[in-house]
Short mmCIF file of the N, C-alpha and C atoms (twelve columns), coordinates in Angstrom:
data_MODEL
# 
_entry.id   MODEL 
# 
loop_
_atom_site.group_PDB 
_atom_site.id 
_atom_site.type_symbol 
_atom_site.label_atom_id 
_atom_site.label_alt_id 
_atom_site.label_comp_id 
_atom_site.label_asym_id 
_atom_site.label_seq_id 
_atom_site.Cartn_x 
_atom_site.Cartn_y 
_atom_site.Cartn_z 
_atom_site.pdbx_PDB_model_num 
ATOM 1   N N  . UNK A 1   13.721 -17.127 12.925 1 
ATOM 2   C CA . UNK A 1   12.814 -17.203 11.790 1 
ATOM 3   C C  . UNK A 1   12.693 -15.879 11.055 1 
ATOM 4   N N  . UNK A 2   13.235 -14.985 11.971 1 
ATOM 5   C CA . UNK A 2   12.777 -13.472 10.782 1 
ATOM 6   C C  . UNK A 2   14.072 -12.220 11.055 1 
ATOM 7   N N  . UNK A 3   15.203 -13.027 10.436 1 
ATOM 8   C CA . UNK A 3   16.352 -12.798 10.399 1 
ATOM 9   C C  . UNK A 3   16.248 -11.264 9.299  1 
ATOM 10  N N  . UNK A 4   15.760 -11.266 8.335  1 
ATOM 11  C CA . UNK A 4   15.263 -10.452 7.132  1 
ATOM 12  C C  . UNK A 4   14.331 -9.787  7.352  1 
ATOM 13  N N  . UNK A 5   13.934 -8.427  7.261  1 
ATOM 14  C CA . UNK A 5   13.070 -7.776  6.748  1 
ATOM 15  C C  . UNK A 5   13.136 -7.431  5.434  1 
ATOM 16  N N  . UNK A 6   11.876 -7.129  4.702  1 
ATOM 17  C CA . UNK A 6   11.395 -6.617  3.494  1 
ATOM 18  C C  . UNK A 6   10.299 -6.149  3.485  1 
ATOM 19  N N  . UNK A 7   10.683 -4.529  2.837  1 
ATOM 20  C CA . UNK A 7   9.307  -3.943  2.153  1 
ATOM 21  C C  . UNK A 7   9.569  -3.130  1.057  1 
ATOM 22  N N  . UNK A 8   8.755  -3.192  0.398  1 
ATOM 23  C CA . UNK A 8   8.519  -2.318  -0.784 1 
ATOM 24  C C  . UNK A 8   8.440  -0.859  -0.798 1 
ATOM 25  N N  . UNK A 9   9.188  -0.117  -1.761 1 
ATOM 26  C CA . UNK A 9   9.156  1.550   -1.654 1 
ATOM 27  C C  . UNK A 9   7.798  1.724   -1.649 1 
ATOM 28  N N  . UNK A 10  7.280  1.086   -2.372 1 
ATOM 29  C CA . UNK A 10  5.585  1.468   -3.083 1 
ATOM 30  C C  . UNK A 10  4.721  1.017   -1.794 1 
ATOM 31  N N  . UNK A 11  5.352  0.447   -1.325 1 
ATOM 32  C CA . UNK A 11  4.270  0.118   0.364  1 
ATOM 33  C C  . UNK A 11  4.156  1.988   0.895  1 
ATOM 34  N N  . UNK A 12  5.717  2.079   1.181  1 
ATOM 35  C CA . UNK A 12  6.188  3.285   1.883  1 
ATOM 36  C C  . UNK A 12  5.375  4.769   1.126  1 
ATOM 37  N N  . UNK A 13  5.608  4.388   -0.675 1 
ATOM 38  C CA . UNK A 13  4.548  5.298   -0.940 1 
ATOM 39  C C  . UNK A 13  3.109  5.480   -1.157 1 
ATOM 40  N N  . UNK A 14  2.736  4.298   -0.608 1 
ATOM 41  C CA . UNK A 14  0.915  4.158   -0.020 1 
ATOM 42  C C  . UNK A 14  1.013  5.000   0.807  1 
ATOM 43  N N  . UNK A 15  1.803  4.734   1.546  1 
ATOM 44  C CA . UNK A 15  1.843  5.644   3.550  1 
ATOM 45  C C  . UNK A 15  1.657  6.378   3.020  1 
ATOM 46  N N  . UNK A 16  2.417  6.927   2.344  1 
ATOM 47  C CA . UNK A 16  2.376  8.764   2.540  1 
ATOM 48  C C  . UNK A 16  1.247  9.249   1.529  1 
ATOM 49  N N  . UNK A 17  0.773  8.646   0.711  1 
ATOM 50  C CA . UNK A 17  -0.731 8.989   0.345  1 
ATOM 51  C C  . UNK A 17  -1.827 9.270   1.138  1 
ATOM 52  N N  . UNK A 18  -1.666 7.967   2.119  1 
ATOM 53  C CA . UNK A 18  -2.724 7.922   2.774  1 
ATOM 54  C C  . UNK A 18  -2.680 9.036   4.010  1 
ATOM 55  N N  . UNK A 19  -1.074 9.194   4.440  1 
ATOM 56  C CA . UNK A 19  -0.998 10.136  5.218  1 
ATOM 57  C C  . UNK A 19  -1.149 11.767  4.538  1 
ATOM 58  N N  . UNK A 20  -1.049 11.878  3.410  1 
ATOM 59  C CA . UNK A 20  -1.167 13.179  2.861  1 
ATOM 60  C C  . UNK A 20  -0.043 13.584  2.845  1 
ATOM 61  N N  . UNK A 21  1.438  13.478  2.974  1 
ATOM 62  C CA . UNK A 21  2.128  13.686  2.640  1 
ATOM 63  C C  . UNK A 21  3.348  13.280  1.595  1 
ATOM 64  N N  . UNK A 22  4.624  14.035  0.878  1 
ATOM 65  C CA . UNK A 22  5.219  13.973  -0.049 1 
ATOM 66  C C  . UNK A 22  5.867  12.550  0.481  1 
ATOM 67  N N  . UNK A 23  6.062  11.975  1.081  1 
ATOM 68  C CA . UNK A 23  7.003  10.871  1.536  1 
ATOM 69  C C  . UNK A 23  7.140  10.645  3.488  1 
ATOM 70  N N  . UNK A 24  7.092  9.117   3.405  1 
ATOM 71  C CA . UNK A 24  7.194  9.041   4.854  1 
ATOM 72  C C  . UNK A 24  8.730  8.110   4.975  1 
ATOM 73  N N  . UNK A 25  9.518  8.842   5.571  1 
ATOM 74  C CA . UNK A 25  11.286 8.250   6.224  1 
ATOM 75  C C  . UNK A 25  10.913 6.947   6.137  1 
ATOM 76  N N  . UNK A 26  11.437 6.009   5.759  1 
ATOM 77  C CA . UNK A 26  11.435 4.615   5.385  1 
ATOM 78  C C  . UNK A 26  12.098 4.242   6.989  1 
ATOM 79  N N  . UNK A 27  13.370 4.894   7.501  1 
ATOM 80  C CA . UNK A 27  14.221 4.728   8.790  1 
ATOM 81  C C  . UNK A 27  12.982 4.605   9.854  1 
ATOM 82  N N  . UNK A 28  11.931 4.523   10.076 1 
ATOM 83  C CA . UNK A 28  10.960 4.379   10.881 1 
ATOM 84  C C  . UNK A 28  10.808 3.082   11.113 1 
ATOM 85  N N  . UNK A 29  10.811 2.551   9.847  1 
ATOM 86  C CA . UNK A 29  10.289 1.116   10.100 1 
ATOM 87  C C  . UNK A 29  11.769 0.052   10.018 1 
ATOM 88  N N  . UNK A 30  12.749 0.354   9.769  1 
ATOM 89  C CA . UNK A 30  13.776 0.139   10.338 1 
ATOM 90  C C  . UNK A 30  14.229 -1.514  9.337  1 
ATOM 91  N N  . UNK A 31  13.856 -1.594  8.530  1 
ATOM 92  C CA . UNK A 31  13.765 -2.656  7.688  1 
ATOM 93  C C  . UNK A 31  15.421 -2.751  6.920  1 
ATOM 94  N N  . UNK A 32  15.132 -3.805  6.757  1 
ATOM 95  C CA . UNK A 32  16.819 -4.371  6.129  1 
ATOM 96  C C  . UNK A 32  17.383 -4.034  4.639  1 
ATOM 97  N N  . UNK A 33  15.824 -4.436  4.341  1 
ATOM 98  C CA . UNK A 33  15.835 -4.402  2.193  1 
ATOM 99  C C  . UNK A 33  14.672 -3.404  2.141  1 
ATOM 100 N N  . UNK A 34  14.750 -2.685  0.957  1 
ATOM 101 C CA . UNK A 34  13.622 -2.280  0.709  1 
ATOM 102 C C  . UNK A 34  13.821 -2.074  -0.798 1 
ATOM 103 N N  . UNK A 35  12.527 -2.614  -1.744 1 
ATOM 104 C CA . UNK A 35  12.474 -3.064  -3.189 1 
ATOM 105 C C  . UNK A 35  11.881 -2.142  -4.014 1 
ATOM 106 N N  . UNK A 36  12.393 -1.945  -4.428 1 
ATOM 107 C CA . UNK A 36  11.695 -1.283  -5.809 1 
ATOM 108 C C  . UNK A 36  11.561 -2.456  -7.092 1 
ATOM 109 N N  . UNK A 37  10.248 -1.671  -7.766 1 
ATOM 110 C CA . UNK A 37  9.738  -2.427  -8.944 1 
ATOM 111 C C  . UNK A 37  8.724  -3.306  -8.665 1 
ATOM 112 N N  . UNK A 38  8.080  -3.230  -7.560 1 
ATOM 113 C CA . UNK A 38  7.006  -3.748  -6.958 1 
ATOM 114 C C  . UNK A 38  5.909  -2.962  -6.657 1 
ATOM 115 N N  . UNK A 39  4.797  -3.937  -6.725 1 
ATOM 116 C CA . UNK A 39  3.367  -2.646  -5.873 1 
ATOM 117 C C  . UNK A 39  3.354  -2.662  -4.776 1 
ATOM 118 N N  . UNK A 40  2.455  -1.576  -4.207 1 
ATOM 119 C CA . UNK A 40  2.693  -1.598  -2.537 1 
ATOM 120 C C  . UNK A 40  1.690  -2.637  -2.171 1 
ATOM 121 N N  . UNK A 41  2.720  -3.104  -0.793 1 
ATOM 122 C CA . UNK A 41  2.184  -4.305  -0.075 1 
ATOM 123 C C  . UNK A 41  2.048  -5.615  -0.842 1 
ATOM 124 N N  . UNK A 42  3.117  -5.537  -2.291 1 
ATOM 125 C CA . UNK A 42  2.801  -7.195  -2.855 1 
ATOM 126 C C  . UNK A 42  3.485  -8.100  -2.014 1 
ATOM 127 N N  . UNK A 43  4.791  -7.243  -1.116 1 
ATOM 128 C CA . UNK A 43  5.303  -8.858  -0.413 1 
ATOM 129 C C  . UNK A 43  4.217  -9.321  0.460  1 
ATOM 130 N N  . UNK A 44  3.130  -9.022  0.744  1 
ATOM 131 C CA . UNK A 44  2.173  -9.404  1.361  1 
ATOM 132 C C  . UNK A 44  2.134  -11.176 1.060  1 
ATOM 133 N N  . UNK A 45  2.263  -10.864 -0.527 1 
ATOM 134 C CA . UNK A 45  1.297  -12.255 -0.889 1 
ATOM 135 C C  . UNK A 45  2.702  -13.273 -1.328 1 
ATOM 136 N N  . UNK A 46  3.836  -12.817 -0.642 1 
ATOM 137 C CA . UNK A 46  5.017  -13.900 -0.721 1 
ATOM 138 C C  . UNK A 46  5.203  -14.553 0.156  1 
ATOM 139 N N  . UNK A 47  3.990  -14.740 1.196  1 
ATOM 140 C CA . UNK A 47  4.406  -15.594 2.599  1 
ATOM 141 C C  . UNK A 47  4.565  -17.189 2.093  1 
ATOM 142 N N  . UNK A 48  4.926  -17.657 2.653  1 
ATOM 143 C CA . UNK A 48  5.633  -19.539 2.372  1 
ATOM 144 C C  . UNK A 48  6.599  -18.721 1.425  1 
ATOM 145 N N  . UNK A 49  6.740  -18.075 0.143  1 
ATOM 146 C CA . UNK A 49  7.850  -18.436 -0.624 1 
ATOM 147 C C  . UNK A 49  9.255  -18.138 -0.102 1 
ATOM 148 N N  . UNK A 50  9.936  -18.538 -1.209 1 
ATOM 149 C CA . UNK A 50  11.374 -17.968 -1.141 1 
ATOM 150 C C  . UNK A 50  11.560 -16.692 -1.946 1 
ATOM 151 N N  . UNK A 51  12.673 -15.966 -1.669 1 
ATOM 152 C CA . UNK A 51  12.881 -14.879 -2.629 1 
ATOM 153 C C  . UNK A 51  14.373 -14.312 -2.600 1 
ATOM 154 N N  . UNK A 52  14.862 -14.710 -3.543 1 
ATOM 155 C CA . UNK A 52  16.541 -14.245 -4.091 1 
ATOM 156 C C  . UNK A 52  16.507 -13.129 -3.811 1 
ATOM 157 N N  . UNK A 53  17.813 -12.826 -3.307 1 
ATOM 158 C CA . UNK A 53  17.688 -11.141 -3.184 1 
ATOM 159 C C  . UNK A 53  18.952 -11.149 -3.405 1 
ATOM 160 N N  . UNK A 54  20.284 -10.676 -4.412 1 
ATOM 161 C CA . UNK A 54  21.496 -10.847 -4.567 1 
ATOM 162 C C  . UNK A 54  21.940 -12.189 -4.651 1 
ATOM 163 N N  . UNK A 55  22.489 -12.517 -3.545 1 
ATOM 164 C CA . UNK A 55  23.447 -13.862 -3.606 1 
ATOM 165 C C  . UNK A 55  22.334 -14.821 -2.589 1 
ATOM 166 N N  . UNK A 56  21.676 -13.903 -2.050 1 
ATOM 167 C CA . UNK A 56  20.913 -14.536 -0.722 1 
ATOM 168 C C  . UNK A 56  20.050 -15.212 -1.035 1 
ATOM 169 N N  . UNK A 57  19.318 -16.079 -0.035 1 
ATOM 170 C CA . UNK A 57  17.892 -16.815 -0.544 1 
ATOM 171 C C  . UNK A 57  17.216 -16.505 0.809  1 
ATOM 172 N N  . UNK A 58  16.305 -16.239 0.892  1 
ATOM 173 C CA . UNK A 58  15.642 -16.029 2.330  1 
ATOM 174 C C  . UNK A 58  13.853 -16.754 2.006  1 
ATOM 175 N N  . UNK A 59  13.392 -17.254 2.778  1 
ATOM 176 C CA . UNK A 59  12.087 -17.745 3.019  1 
ATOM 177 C C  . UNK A 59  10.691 -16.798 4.022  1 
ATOM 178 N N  . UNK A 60  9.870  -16.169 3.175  1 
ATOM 179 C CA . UNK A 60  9.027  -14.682 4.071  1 
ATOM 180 C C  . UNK A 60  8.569  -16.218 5.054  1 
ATOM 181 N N  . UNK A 61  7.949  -15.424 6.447  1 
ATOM 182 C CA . UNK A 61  7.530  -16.201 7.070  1 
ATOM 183 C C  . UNK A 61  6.379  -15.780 8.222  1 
ATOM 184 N N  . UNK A 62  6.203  -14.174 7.592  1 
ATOM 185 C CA . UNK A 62  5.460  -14.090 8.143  1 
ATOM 186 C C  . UNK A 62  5.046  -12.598 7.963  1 
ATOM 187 N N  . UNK A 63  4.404  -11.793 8.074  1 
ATOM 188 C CA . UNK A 63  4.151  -10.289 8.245  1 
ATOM 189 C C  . UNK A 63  4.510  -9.423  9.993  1 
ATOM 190 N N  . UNK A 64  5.166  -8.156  9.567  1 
ATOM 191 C CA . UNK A 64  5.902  -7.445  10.443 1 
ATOM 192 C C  . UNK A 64  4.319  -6.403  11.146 1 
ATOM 193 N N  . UNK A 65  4.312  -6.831  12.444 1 
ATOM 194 C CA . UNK A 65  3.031  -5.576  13.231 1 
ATOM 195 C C  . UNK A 65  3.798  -4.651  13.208 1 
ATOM 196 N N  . UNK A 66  2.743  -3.325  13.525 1 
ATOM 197 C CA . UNK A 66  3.587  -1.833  13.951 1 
ATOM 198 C C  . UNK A 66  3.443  -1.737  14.721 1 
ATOM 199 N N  . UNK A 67  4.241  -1.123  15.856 1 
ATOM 200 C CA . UNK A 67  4.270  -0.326  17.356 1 
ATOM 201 C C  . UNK A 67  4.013  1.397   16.738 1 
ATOM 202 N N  . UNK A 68  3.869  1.661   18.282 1 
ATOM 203 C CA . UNK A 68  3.995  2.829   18.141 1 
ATOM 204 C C  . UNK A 68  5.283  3.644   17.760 1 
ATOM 205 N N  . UNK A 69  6.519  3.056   18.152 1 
ATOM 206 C CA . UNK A 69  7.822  3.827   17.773 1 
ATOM 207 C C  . UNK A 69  8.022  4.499   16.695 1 
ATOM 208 N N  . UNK A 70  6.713  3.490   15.991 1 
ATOM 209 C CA . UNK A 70  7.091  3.978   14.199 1 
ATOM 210 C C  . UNK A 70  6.450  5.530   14.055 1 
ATOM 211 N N  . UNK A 71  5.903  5.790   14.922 1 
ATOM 212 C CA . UNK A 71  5.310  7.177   14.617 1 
ATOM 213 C C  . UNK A 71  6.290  8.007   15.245 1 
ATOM 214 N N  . UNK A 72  7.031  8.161   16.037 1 
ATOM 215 C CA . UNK A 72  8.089  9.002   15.983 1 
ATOM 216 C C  . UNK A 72  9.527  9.218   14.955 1 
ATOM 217 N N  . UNK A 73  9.549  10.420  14.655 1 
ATOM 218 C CA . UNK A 73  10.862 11.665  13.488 1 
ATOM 219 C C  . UNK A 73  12.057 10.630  13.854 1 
ATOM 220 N N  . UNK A 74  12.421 9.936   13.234 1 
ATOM 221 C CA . UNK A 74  14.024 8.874   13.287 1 
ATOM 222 C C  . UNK A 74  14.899 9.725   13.850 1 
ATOM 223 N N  . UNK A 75  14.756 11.383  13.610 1 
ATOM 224 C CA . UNK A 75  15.816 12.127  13.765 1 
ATOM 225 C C  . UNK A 75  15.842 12.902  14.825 1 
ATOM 226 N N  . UNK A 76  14.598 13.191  15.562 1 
ATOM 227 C CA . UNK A 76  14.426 14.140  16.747 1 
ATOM 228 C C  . UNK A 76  14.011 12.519  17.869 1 
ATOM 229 N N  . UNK A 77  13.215 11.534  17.401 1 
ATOM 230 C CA . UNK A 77  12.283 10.882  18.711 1 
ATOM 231 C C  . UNK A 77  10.816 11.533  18.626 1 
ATOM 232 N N  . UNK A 78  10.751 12.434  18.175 1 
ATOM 233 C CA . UNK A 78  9.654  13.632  18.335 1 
ATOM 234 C C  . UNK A 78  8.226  12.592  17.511 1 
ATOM 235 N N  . UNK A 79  7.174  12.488  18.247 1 
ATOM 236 C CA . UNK A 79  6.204  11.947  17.711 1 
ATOM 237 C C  . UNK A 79  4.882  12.871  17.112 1 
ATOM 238 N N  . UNK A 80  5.160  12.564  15.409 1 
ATOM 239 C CA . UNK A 80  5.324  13.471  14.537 1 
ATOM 240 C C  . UNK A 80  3.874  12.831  13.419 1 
ATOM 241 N N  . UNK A 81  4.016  11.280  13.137 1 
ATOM 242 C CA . UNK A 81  3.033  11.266  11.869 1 
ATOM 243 C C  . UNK A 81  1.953  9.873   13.362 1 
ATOM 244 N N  . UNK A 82  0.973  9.432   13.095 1 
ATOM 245 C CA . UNK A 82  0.356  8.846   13.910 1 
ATOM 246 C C  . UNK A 82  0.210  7.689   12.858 1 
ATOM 247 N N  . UNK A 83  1.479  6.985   12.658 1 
ATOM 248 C CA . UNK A 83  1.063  5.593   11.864 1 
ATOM 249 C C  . UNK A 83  0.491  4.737   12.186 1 
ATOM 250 N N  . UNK A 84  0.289  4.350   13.248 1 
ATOM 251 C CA . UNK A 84  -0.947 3.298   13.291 1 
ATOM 252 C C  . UNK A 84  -2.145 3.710   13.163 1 
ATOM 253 N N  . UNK A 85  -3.031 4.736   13.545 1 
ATOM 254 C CA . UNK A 85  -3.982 5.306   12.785 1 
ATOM 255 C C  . UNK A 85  -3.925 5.136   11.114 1 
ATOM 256 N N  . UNK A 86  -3.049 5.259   10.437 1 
ATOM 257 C CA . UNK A 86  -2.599 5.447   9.437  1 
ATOM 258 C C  . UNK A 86  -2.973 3.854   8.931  1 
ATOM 259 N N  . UNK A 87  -2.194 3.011   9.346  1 
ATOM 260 C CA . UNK A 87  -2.021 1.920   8.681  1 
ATOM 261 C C  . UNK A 87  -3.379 1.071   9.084  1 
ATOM 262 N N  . UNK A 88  -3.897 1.793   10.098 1 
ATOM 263 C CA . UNK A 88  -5.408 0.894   10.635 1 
ATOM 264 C C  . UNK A 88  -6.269 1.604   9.567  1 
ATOM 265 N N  . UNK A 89  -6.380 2.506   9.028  1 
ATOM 266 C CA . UNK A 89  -7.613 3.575   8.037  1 
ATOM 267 C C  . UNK A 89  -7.636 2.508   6.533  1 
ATOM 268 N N  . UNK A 90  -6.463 1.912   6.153  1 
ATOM 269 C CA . UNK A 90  -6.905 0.984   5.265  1 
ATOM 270 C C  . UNK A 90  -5.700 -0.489  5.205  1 
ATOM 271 N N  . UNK A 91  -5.551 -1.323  6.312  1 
ATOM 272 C CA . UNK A 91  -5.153 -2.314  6.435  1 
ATOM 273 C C  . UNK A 91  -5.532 -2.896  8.029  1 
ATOM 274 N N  . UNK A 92  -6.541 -2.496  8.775  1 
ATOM 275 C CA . UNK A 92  -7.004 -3.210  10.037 1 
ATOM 276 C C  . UNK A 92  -7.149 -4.777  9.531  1 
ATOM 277 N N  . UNK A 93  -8.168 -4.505  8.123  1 
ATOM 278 C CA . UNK A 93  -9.050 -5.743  7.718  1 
ATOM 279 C C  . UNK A 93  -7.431 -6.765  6.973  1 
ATOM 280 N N  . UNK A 94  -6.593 -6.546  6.795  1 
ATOM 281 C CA . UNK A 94  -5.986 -7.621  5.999  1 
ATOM 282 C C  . UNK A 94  -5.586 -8.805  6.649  1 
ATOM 283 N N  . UNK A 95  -5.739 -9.554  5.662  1 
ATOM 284 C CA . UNK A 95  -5.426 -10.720 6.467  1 
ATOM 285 C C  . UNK A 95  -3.860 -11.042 6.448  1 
ATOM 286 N N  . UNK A 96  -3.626 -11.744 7.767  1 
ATOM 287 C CA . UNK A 96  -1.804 -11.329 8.092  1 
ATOM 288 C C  . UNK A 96  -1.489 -12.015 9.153  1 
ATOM 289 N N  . UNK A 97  -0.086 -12.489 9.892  1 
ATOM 290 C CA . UNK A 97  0.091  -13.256 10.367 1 
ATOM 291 C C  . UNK A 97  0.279  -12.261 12.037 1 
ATOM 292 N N  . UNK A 98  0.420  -10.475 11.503 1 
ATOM 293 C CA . UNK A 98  0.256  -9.859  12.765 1 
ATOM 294 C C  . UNK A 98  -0.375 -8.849  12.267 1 
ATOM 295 N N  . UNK A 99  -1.035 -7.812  13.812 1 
ATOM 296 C CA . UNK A 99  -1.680 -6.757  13.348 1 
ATOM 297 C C  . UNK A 99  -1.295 -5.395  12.767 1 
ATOM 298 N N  . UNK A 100 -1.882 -5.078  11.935 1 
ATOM 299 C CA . UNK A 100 -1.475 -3.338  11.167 1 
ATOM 300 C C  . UNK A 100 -0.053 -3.906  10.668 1 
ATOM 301 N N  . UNK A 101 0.058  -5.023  9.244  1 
ATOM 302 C CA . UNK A 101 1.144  -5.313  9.220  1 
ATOM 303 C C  . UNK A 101 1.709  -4.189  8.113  1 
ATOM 304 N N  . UNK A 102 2.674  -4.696  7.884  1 
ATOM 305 C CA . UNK A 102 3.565  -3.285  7.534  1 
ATOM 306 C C  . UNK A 102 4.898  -3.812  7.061  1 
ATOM 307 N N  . UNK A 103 5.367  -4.366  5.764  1 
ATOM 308 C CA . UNK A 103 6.278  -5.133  5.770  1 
ATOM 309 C C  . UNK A 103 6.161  -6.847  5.878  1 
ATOM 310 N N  . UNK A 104 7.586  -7.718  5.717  1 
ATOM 311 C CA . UNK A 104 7.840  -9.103  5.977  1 
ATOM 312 C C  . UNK A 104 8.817  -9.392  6.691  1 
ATOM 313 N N  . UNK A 105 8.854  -10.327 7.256  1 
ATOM 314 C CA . UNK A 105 10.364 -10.780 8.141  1 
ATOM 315 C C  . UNK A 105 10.326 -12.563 7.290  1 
ATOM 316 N N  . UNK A 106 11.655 -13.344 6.967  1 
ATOM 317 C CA . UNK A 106 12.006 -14.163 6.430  1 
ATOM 318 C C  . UNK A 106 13.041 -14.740 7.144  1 
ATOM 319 N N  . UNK A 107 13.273 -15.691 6.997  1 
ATOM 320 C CA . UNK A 107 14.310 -17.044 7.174  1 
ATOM 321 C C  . UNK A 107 15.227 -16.750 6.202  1 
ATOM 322 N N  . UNK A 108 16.576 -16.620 6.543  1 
ATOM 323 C CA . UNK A 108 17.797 -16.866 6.036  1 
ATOM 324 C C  . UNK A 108 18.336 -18.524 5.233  1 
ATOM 325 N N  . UNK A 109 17.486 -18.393 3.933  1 
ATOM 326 C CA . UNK A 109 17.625 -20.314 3.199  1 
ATOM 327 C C  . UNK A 109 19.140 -20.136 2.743  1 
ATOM 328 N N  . UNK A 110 19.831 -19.313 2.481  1 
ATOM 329 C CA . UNK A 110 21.434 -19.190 2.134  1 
ATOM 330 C C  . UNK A 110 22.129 -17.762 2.141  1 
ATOM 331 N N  . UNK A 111 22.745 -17.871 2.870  1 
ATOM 332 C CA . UNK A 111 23.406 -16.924 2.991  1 
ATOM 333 C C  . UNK A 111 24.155 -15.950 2.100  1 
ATOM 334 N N  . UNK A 112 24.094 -14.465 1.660  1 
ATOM 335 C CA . UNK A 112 24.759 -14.007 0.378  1 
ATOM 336 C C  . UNK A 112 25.109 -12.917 0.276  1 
ATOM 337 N N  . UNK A 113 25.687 -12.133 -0.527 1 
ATOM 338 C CA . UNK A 113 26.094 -10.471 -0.493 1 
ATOM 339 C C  . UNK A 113 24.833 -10.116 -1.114 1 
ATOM 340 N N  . UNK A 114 24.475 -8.762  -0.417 1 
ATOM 341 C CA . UNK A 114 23.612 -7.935  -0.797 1 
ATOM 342 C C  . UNK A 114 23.842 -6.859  -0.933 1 
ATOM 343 N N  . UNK A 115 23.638 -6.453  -2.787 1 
ATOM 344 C CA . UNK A 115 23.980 -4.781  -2.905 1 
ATOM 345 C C  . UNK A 115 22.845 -4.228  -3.388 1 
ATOM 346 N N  . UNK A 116 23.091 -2.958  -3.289 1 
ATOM 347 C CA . UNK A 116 22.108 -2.000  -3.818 1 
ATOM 348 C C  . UNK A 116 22.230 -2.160  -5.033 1 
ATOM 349 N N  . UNK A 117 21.144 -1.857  -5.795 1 
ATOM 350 C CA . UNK A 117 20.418 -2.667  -7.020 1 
ATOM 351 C C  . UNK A 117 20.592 -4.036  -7.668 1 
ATOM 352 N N  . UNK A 118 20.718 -4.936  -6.499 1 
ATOM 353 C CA . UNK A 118 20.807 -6.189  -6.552 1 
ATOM 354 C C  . UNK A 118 19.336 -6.565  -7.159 1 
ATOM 355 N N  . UNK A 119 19.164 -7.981  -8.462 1 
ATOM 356 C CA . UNK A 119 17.857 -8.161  -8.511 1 
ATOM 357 C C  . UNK A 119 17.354 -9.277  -7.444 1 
ATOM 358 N N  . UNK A 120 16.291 -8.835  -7.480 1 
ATOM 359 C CA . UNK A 120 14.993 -9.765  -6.797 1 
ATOM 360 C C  . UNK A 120 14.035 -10.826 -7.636 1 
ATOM 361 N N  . UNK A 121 14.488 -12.197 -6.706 1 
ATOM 362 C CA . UNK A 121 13.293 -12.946 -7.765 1 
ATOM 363 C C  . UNK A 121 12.345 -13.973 -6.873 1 
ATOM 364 N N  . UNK A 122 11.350 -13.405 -6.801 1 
ATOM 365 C CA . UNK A 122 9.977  -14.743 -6.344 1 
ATOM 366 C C  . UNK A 122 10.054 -16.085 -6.831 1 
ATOM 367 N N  . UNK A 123 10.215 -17.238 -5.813 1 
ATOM 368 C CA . UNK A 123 10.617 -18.429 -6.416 1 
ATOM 369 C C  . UNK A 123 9.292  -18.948 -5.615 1 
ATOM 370 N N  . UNK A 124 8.971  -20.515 -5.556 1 
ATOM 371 C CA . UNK A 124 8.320  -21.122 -5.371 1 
ATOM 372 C C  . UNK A 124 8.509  -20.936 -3.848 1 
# 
């Protein structure tokens, strides 16, 4: 069921607001796609739909929890920013299919090539 991940740059640059810093490594959260031209955390509100992404069709199906892994440097292991603190200071309360979500995972509805600056489209 959650063959796909997706999140938004603008999610990634909430984080680092909220964390106080210039940018947080996207490689943390280890995600498949990540969109630009979106606000942060709108795939939130694409659960049931479908959404084109290149050639692909995928179905969200649910929201992605955080572990702790995500707070360790992609590049050392070294545990470096304390994201779940982070993502609990203003998303404990959302409503979501897991906790401190962070991202989407989706169903594979057709299979397709995916390139970088491929468009994206919200379908029913």
């Amino acid at each position: 069921e959650g063959a796909v991940s997706l999140i938004s740059r603008a999610s990634l640059t909430r984080l680092a607001e909220v964390a106080a810093q210039d940018t947080v490594d996207a490689r943390r959260f280890r995600m498949l796609i990540e969109l630009d031209g979106v606000s942060a955390h709108e795939e939130d509100a694409w659960m049931g739909r479908s959404v084109r992404v290149g050639k692909a069709l995928v179905a969200v199906r649910g929201n992605i929890g955080r572990c702790l892994v995500t707070s360790r440097d992609p590049e050392s292991g070294v545990i470096d920013l304390p994201t779940l603190d982070l993502l609990g200071s203003y998303r404990r309360d959302v409503a979501s299919t897991e906790p401190l979500p962070f991202g989407v995972h989706a169903a594979v509805l057709e299979p397709g090539t995916v390139s970088v600056g491929d468009p994206v489209t919200i379908g029913d």
